Amino acid sequence: MENINGKVFLSIHHENAQELLYNAIFHFTQENDIITASFYSKSICYGELVGLVNKTGILHVILNLFCTDSTFYSGTCDFQLKRMEDVSILYGNITLSSEDQLHQKIILQEITPS
């Protein structure tokens, strides 16, 4: 996986998307194979994730998020990175804990300012 230190990503809408994270902005830092990010959106006051890139390039993360409606979620996600022209895309399957387990897809598109 290429280094994503200092990169900014936006979760984009798609069919079967995790609506809670729609339009969330993620700010990534990376040191070796350890990746962290903070994120927020219209419905998320604060979110954070921490993860580790394995030998096959998959990023395994755990995440926590606090929502504007005073709810809290934690979860896991496995991301893969794909390059499309001049932009990076992180995509994966996310599971969030709540009264009902939420299993959905997530796509993050790089929006790092030039």
Tab-separated table of N, CA and C in Angstrom:
chain	number	residue	atom	x	y	z
A	1	MET	N	0.852	-1.176	0.000
A	1	MET	CA	0.000	0.000	0.000
A	1	MET	C	0.895	1.237	0.000
A	2	GLU	N	0.569	2.202	-0.856
A	2	GLU	CA	1.344	3.443	-0.884
A	2	GLU	C	1.121	4.231	0.403
A	3	ASN	N	2.055	5.089	0.725
A	3	ASN	CA	1.965	5.894	1.935
A	3	ASN	C	0.864	6.941	1.777
A	4	ILE	N	-0.028	7.031	2.769
A	4	ILE	CA	-1.117	8.003	2.713
A	4	ILE	C	-0.972	9.081	3.796
A	5	ASN	N	0.229	9.232	4.318
A	5	ASN	CA	0.478	10.249	5.336
A	5	ASN	C	0.138	11.637	4.798
A	6	GLY	N	-0.669	12.384	5.547
A	6	GLY	CA	-1.025	13.740	5.170
A	6	GLY	C	-2.112	13.840	4.119
A	7	LYS	N	-2.648	12.722	3.676
A	7	LYS	CA	-3.679	12.763	2.635
A	7	LYS	C	-5.067	12.914	3.256
A	8	VAL	N	-5.958	13.515	2.475
A	8	VAL	CA	-7.333	13.758	2.893
A	8	VAL	C	-8.252	12.989	1.938
A	9	PHE	N	-9.230	12.301	2.507
A	9	PHE	CA	-10.175	11.508	1.729
A	9	PHE	C	-11.603	11.894	2.091
A	10	LEU	N	-12.515	11.724	1.134
A	10	LEU	CA	-13.930	11.982	1.317
A	10	LEU	C	-14.697	10.699	1.048
A	11	SER	N	-15.601	10.328	1.959
A	11	SER	CA	-16.434	9.152	1.685
A	11	SER	C	-17.488	9.550	0.659
A	12	ILE	N	-17.613	8.738	-0.364
A	12	ILE	CA	-18.511	9.075	-1.459
A	12	ILE	C	-19.727	8.158	-1.456
A	13	HIS	N	-20.817	8.678	-1.971
A	13	HIS	CA	-22.066	7.924	-2.009
A	13	HIS	C	-22.027	6.908	-3.158
A	14	HIS	N	-22.550	5.741	-2.885
A	14	HIS	CA	-22.693	4.703	-3.892
A	14	HIS	C	-23.767	3.743	-3.409
A	15	GLU	N	-24.225	2.869	-4.283
A	15	GLU	CA	-25.220	1.880	-3.883
A	15	GLU	C	-24.648	1.009	-2.773
A	16	ASN	N	-25.433	0.673	-1.786
A	16	ASN	CA	-25.035	-0.139	-0.625
A	16	ASN	C	-24.022	0.564	0.270
A	17	ALA	N	-24.004	1.907	0.237
A	17	ALA	CA	-23.041	2.657	1.049
A	17	ALA	C	-23.499	2.746	2.497
A	18	GLN	N	-22.546	2.941	3.376
A	18	GLN	CA	-22.822	3.207	4.778
A	18	GLN	C	-23.239	4.673	4.883
A	19	GLU	N	-24.539	4.932	5.024
A	19	GLU	CA	-25.075	6.301	5.009
A	19	GLU	C	-24.545	7.158	6.150
A	20	LEU	N	-24.303	6.561	7.299
A	20	LEU	CA	-23.820	7.323	8.447
A	20	LEU	C	-22.505	8.041	8.130
A	21	LEU	N	-21.687	7.430	7.301
A	21	LEU	CA	-20.379	8.002	6.975
A	21	LEU	C	-20.367	8.796	5.667
A	22	TYR	N	-21.545	8.989	5.056
A	22	TYR	CA	-21.618	9.708	3.785
A	22	TYR	C	-21.074	11.129	3.938
A	23	ASN	N	-20.207	11.520	3.030
A	23	ASN	CA	-19.555	12.841	3.014
A	23	ASN	C	-18.657	13.105	4.220
A	24	ALA	N	-18.180	12.060	4.870
A	24	ALA	CA	-17.221	12.246	5.967
A	24	ALA	C	-15.853	12.567	5.372
A	25	ILE	N	-15.140	13.464	6.026
A	25	ILE	CA	-13.792	13.852	5.598
A	25	ILE	C	-12.792	13.219	6.547
A	26	PHE	N	-11.835	12.487	5.991
A	26	PHE	CA	-10.827	11.755	6.752
A	26	PHE	C	-9.460	12.391	6.540
A	27	HIS	N	-8.750	12.676	7.629
A	27	HIS	CA	-7.384	13.207	7.588
A	27	HIS	C	-6.447	12.122	8.108
A	28	PHE	N	-5.600	11.575	7.216
A	28	PHE	CA	-4.764	10.426	7.549
A	28	PHE	C	-3.344	10.819	7.938
A	29	THR	N	-2.781	10.052	8.858
A	29	THR	CA	-1.350	10.087	9.159
A	29	THR	C	-0.852	8.648	9.091
A	30	GLN	N	0.421	8.493	8.742
A	30	GLN	CA	0.990	7.152	8.629
A	30	GLN	C	2.435	7.178	9.075
A	31	GLU	N	2.788	6.199	9.876
A	31	GLU	CA	4.175	5.969	10.271
A	31	GLU	C	4.450	4.486	10.078
A	32	ASN	N	5.276	4.178	9.089
A	32	ASN	CA	5.530	2.791	8.689
A	32	ASN	C	4.210	2.127	8.310
A	33	ASP	N	3.841	1.046	8.973
A	33	ASP	CA	2.602	0.336	8.639
A	33	ASP	C	1.427	0.716	9.543
A	34	ILE	N	1.609	1.697	10.418
A	34	ILE	CA	0.543	2.124	11.326
A	34	ILE	C	-0.111	3.383	10.767
A	35	ILE	N	-1.429	3.323	10.630
A	35	ILE	CA	-2.188	4.434	10.048
A	35	ILE	C	-3.247	4.892	11.039
A	36	THR	N	-3.384	6.205	11.189
A	36	THR	CA	-4.440	6.786	12.003
A	36	THR	C	-5.159	7.841	11.172
A	37	ALA	N	-6.375	8.156	11.586
A	37	ALA	CA	-7.126	9.223	10.922
A	37	ALA	C	-8.160	9.766	11.884
A	38	SER	N	-8.427	11.049	11.738
A	38	SER	CA	-9.588	11.648	12.382
A	38	SER	C	-10.564	11.973	11.261
A	39	PHE	N	-11.854	11.957	11.595
A	39	PHE	CA	-12.852	12.236	10.569
A	39	PHE	C	-14.095	12.863	11.180
A	40	TYR	N	-14.863	13.523	10.322
A	40	TYR	CA	-16.084	14.199	10.747
A	40	TYR	C	-17.000	14.351	9.537
A	41	SER	N	-18.264	14.643	9.811
A	41	SER	CA	-19.245	14.893	8.748
A	41	SER	C	-20.388	15.692	9.348
A	42	LYS	N	-21.415	15.882	8.559
A	42	LYS	CA	-22.597	16.602	9.040
A	42	LYS	C	-23.225	15.880	10.236
A	43	SER	N	-23.186	14.546	10.236
A	43	SER	CA	-23.803	13.774	11.321
A	43	SER	C	-22.800	13.221	12.330
A	44	ILE	N	-21.495	13.423	12.093
A	44	ILE	CA	-20.454	12.912	12.995
A	44	ILE	C	-19.695	14.088	13.603
A	45	CYS	N	-19.777	14.226	14.928
A	45	CYS	CA	-19.013	15.271	15.620
A	45	CYS	C	-17.526	14.977	15.559
A	46	TYR	N	-17.171	13.723	15.842
A	46	TYR	CA	-15.762	13.340	15.867
A	46	TYR	C	-15.640	11.840	15.644
A	47	GLY	N	-14.699	11.455	14.826
A	47	GLY	CA	-14.391	10.051	14.623
A	47	GLY	C	-12.892	9.864	14.553
A	48	GLU	N	-12.458	8.676	14.931
A	48	GLU	CA	-11.039	8.348	14.837
A	48	GLU	C	-10.897	6.885	14.466
A	49	LEU	N	-9.801	6.600	13.767
A	49	LEU	CA	-9.500	5.214	13.441
A	49	LEU	C	-8.012	4.980	13.601
A	50	VAL	N	-7.665	3.743	13.842
A	50	VAL	CA	-6.272	3.315	13.893
A	50	VAL	C	-6.204	1.961	13.218
A	51	GLY	N	-5.142	1.764	12.445
A	51	GLY	CA	-5.044	0.511	11.721
A	51	GLY	C	-3.624	0.123	11.394
A	52	LEU	N	-3.513	-1.060	10.845
A	52	LEU	CA	-2.231	-1.645	10.495
A	52	LEU	C	-2.328	-2.226	9.092
A	53	VAL	N	-1.342	-1.933	8.269
A	53	VAL	CA	-1.275	-2.498	6.922
A	53	VAL	C	-0.574	-3.847	7.000
A	54	ASN	N	-1.223	-4.887	6.470
A	54	ASN	CA	-0.584	-6.206	6.513
A	54	ASN	C	0.316	-6.417	5.305
A	55	LYS	N	0.931	-7.575	5.212
A	55	LYS	CA	1.907	-7.856	4.154
A	55	LYS	C	1.287	-7.878	2.751
A	56	THR	N	-0.026	-8.098	2.661
A	56	THR	CA	-0.688	-8.105	1.355
A	56	THR	C	-1.225	-6.733	0.970
A	57	GLY	N	-0.993	-5.728	1.843
A	57	GLY	CA	-1.415	-4.367	1.523
A	57	GLY	C	-2.811	-4.003	1.982
A	58	ILE	N	-3.465	-4.874	2.733
A	58	ILE	CA	-4.799	-4.567	3.252
A	58	ILE	C	-4.644	-3.818	4.573
A	59	LEU	N	-5.397	-2.744	4.703
A	59	LEU	CA	-5.395	-1.929	5.919
A	59	LEU	C	-6.538	-2.390	6.813
A	60	HIS	N	-6.215	-2.952	7.971
A	60	HIS	CA	-7.203	-3.390	8.962
A	60	HIS	C	-7.332	-2.289	10.000
A	61	VAL	N	-8.549	-1.746	10.196
A	61	VAL	CA	-8.728	-0.647	11.144
A	61	VAL	C	-9.836	-0.949	12.148
A	62	ILE	N	-9.709	-0.281	13.299
A	62	ILE	CA	-10.808	-0.163	14.252
A	62	ILE	C	-11.153	1.313	14.299
A	63	LEU	N	-12.419	1.616	14.514
A	63	LEU	CA	-12.825	3.015	14.520
A	63	LEU	C	-13.897	3.270	15.558
A	64	ASN	N	-13.951	4.519	16.010
A	64	ASN	CA	-14.960	5.004	16.939
A	64	ASN	C	-15.492	6.313	16.397
A	65	LEU	N	-16.806	6.529	16.542
A	65	LEU	CA	-17.352	7.802	16.110
A	65	LEU	C	-18.485	8.246	17.030
A	66	PHE	N	-18.524	9.560	17.247
A	66	PHE	CA	-19.527	10.199	18.079
A	66	PHE	C	-20.390	11.063	17.167
A	67	CYS	N	-21.713	10.848	17.230
A	67	CYS	CA	-22.618	11.516	16.296
A	67	CYS	C	-23.300	12.732	16.925
A	68	THR	N	-23.794	13.585	16.061
A	68	THR	CA	-24.462	14.810	16.513
A	68	THR	C	-25.746	14.516	17.276
A	69	ASP	N	-26.321	13.332	17.106
A	69	ASP	CA	-27.529	12.960	17.844
A	69	ASP	C	-27.201	12.246	19.157
A	70	SER	N	-25.951	12.370	19.620
A	70	SER	CA	-25.454	11.805	20.888
A	70	SER	C	-25.317	10.286	20.877
A	71	THR	N	-25.279	9.673	19.709
A	71	THR	CA	-25.026	8.235	19.630
A	71	THR	C	-23.540	7.992	19.414
A	72	PHE	N	-23.107	6.787	19.746
A	72	PHE	CA	-21.710	6.376	19.630
A	72	PHE	C	-21.671	5.045	18.901
A	73	TYR	N	-20.721	4.907	17.999
A	73	TYR	CA	-20.520	3.647	17.281
A	73	TYR	C	-19.044	3.286	17.328
A	74	SER	N	-18.778	1.990	17.318
A	74	SER	CA	-17.422	1.505	17.111
A	74	SER	C	-17.513	0.418	16.058
A	75	GLY	N	-16.390	0.152	15.421
A	75	GLY	CA	-16.444	-0.848	14.372
A	75	GLY	C	-15.094	-1.210	13.815
A	76	THR	N	-15.135	-1.970	12.753
A	76	THR	CA	-13.931	-2.431	12.071
A	76	THR	C	-14.129	-2.280	10.570
A	77	CYS	N	-13.017	-2.209	9.865
A	77	CYS	CA	-13.060	-2.140	8.412
A	77	CYS	C	-11.743	-2.668	7.851
A	78	ASP	N	-11.825	-3.308	6.711
A	78	ASP	CA	-10.648	-3.727	5.960
A	78	ASP	C	-10.653	-2.944	4.657
A	79	PHE	N	-9.648	-2.096	4.475
A	79	PHE	CA	-9.538	-1.261	3.286
A	79	PHE	C	-8.492	-1.799	2.330
A	80	GLN	N	-8.745	-1.607	1.046
A	80	GLN	CA	-7.737	-1.805	0.009
A	80	GLN	C	-7.580	-0.483	-0.715
A	81	LEU	N	-6.394	-0.228	-1.223
A	81	LEU	CA	-6.111	1.016	-1.928
A	81	LEU	C	-5.993	0.738	-3.416
A	82	LYS	N	-6.633	1.587	-4.205
A	82	LYS	CA	-6.566	1.468	-5.657
A	82	LYS	C	-6.250	2.851	-6.217
A	83	ARG	N	-5.378	2.914	-7.222
A	83	ARG	CA	-5.081	4.170	-7.932
A	83	ARG	C	-5.927	4.224	-9.183
A	84	MET	N	-6.605	5.345	-9.372
A	84	MET	CA	-7.371	5.580	-10.583
A	84	MET	C	-6.931	6.923	-11.130
A	85	GLU	N	-6.188	6.887	-12.233
A	85	GLU	CA	-5.590	8.080	-12.822
A	85	GLU	C	-4.744	8.784	-11.763
A	86	ASP	N	-5.078	10.008	-11.391
A	86	ASP	CA	-4.252	10.741	-10.424
A	86	ASP	C	-4.823	10.748	-9.021
A	87	VAL	N	-5.760	9.864	-8.721
A	87	VAL	CA	-6.404	9.881	-7.413
A	87	VAL	C	-6.364	8.487	-6.781
A	88	SER	N	-6.268	8.475	-5.453
A	88	SER	CA	-6.299	7.217	-4.705
A	88	SER	C	-7.710	6.970	-4.198
A	89	ILE	N	-8.101	5.704	-4.199
A	89	ILE	CA	-9.398	5.284	-3.685
A	89	ILE	C	-9.148	4.212	-2.627
A	90	LEU	N	-9.714	4.411	-1.429
A	90	LEU	CA	-9.727	3.374	-0.403
A	90	LEU	C	-11.129	2.780	-0.411
A	91	TYR	N	-11.237	1.466	-0.496
A	91	TYR	CA	-12.553	0.846	-0.479
A	91	TYR	C	-12.523	-0.375	0.426
A	92	GLY	N	-13.661	-0.660	1.020
A	92	GLY	CA	-13.700	-1.809	1.898
A	92	GLY	C	-15.088	-2.092	2.424
A	93	ASN	N	-15.144	-3.029	3.351
A	93	ASN	CA	-16.383	-3.403	4.028
A	93	ASN	C	-16.259	-2.992	5.479
A	94	ILE	N	-17.279	-2.309	5.968
A	94	ILE	CA	-17.252	-1.776	7.319
A	94	ILE	C	-18.358	-2.424	8.144
A	95	THR	N	-18.051	-2.698	9.400
A	95	THR	CA	-19.033	-3.210	10.349
A	95	THR	C	-19.057	-2.252	11.528
A	96	LEU	N	-20.237	-1.685	11.797
A	96	LEU	CA	-20.405	-0.786	12.936
A	96	LEU	C	-21.314	-1.447	13.962
A	97	SER	N	-20.959	-1.305	15.238
A	97	SER	CA	-21.789	-1.869	16.292
A	97	SER	C	-22.883	-0.875	16.652
A	98	SER	N	-24.036	-1.399	16.901
A	98	SER	CA	-25.188	-0.636	17.383
A	98	SER	C	-26.178	-1.680	17.871
A	99	GLU	N	-27.417	-1.289	18.068
A	99	GLU	CA	-28.405	-2.294	18.438
A	99	GLU	C	-28.484	-3.370	17.355
A	100	ASP	N	-28.358	-2.942	16.119
A	100	ASP	CA	-28.272	-3.863	14.984
A	100	ASP	C	-26.883	-3.707	14.394
A	101	GLN	N	-26.213	-4.817	14.090
A	101	GLN	CA	-24.908	-4.733	13.445
A	101	GLN	C	-25.094	-4.158	12.046
A	102	LEU	N	-24.314	-3.136	11.703
A	102	LEU	CA	-24.380	-2.528	10.379
A	102	LEU	C	-23.187	-3.004	9.563
A	103	HIS	N	-23.439	-3.754	8.485
A	103	HIS	CA	-22.398	-4.250	7.585
A	103	HIS	C	-22.628	-3.620	6.224
A	104	GLN	N	-21.733	-2.744	5.810
A	104	GLN	CA	-21.910	-2.122	4.509
A	104	GLN	C	-20.560	-1.776	3.900
A	105	LYS	N	-20.616	-1.315	2.663
A	105	LYS	CA	-19.406	-0.936	1.940
A	105	LYS	C	-19.098	0.536	2.186
A	106	ILE	N	-17.821	0.874	2.034
A	106	ILE	CA	-17.401	2.264	2.138
A	106	ILE	C	-16.352	2.526	1.059
A	107	ILE	N	-16.454	3.686	0.443
A	107	ILE	CA	-15.471	4.116	-0.554
A	107	ILE	C	-15.005	5.515	-0.174
A	108	LEU	N	-13.689	5.672	-0.057
A	108	LEU	CA	-13.089	6.971	0.242
A	108	LEU	C	-12.270	7.401	-0.963
A	109	GLN	N	-12.501	8.611	-1.420
A	109	GLN	CA	-11.767	9.162	-2.564
A	109	GLN	C	-10.846	10.269	-2.081
A	110	GLU	N	-9.610	10.230	-2.539
A	110	GLU	CA	-8.641	11.239	-2.135
A	110	GLU	C	-9.061	12.618	-2.648
A	111	ILE	N	-8.993	13.600	-1.739
A	111	ILE	CA	-9.291	14.999	-2.104
A	111	ILE	C	-8.190	15.922	-1.602
A	112	THR	N	-7.005	15.376	-1.365
A	112	THR	CA	-5.902	16.151	-0.825
A	112	THR	C	-5.653	17.384	-1.702
A	113	PRO	N	-5.629	18.578	-1.091
A	113	PRO	CA	-5.335	19.767	-1.887
A	113	PRO	C	-3.927	19.694	-2.484
A	114	SER	N	-3.778	20.221	-3.679
A	114	SER	CA	-2.465	20.204	-4.355
A	114	SER	C	-1.512	21.193	-3.731
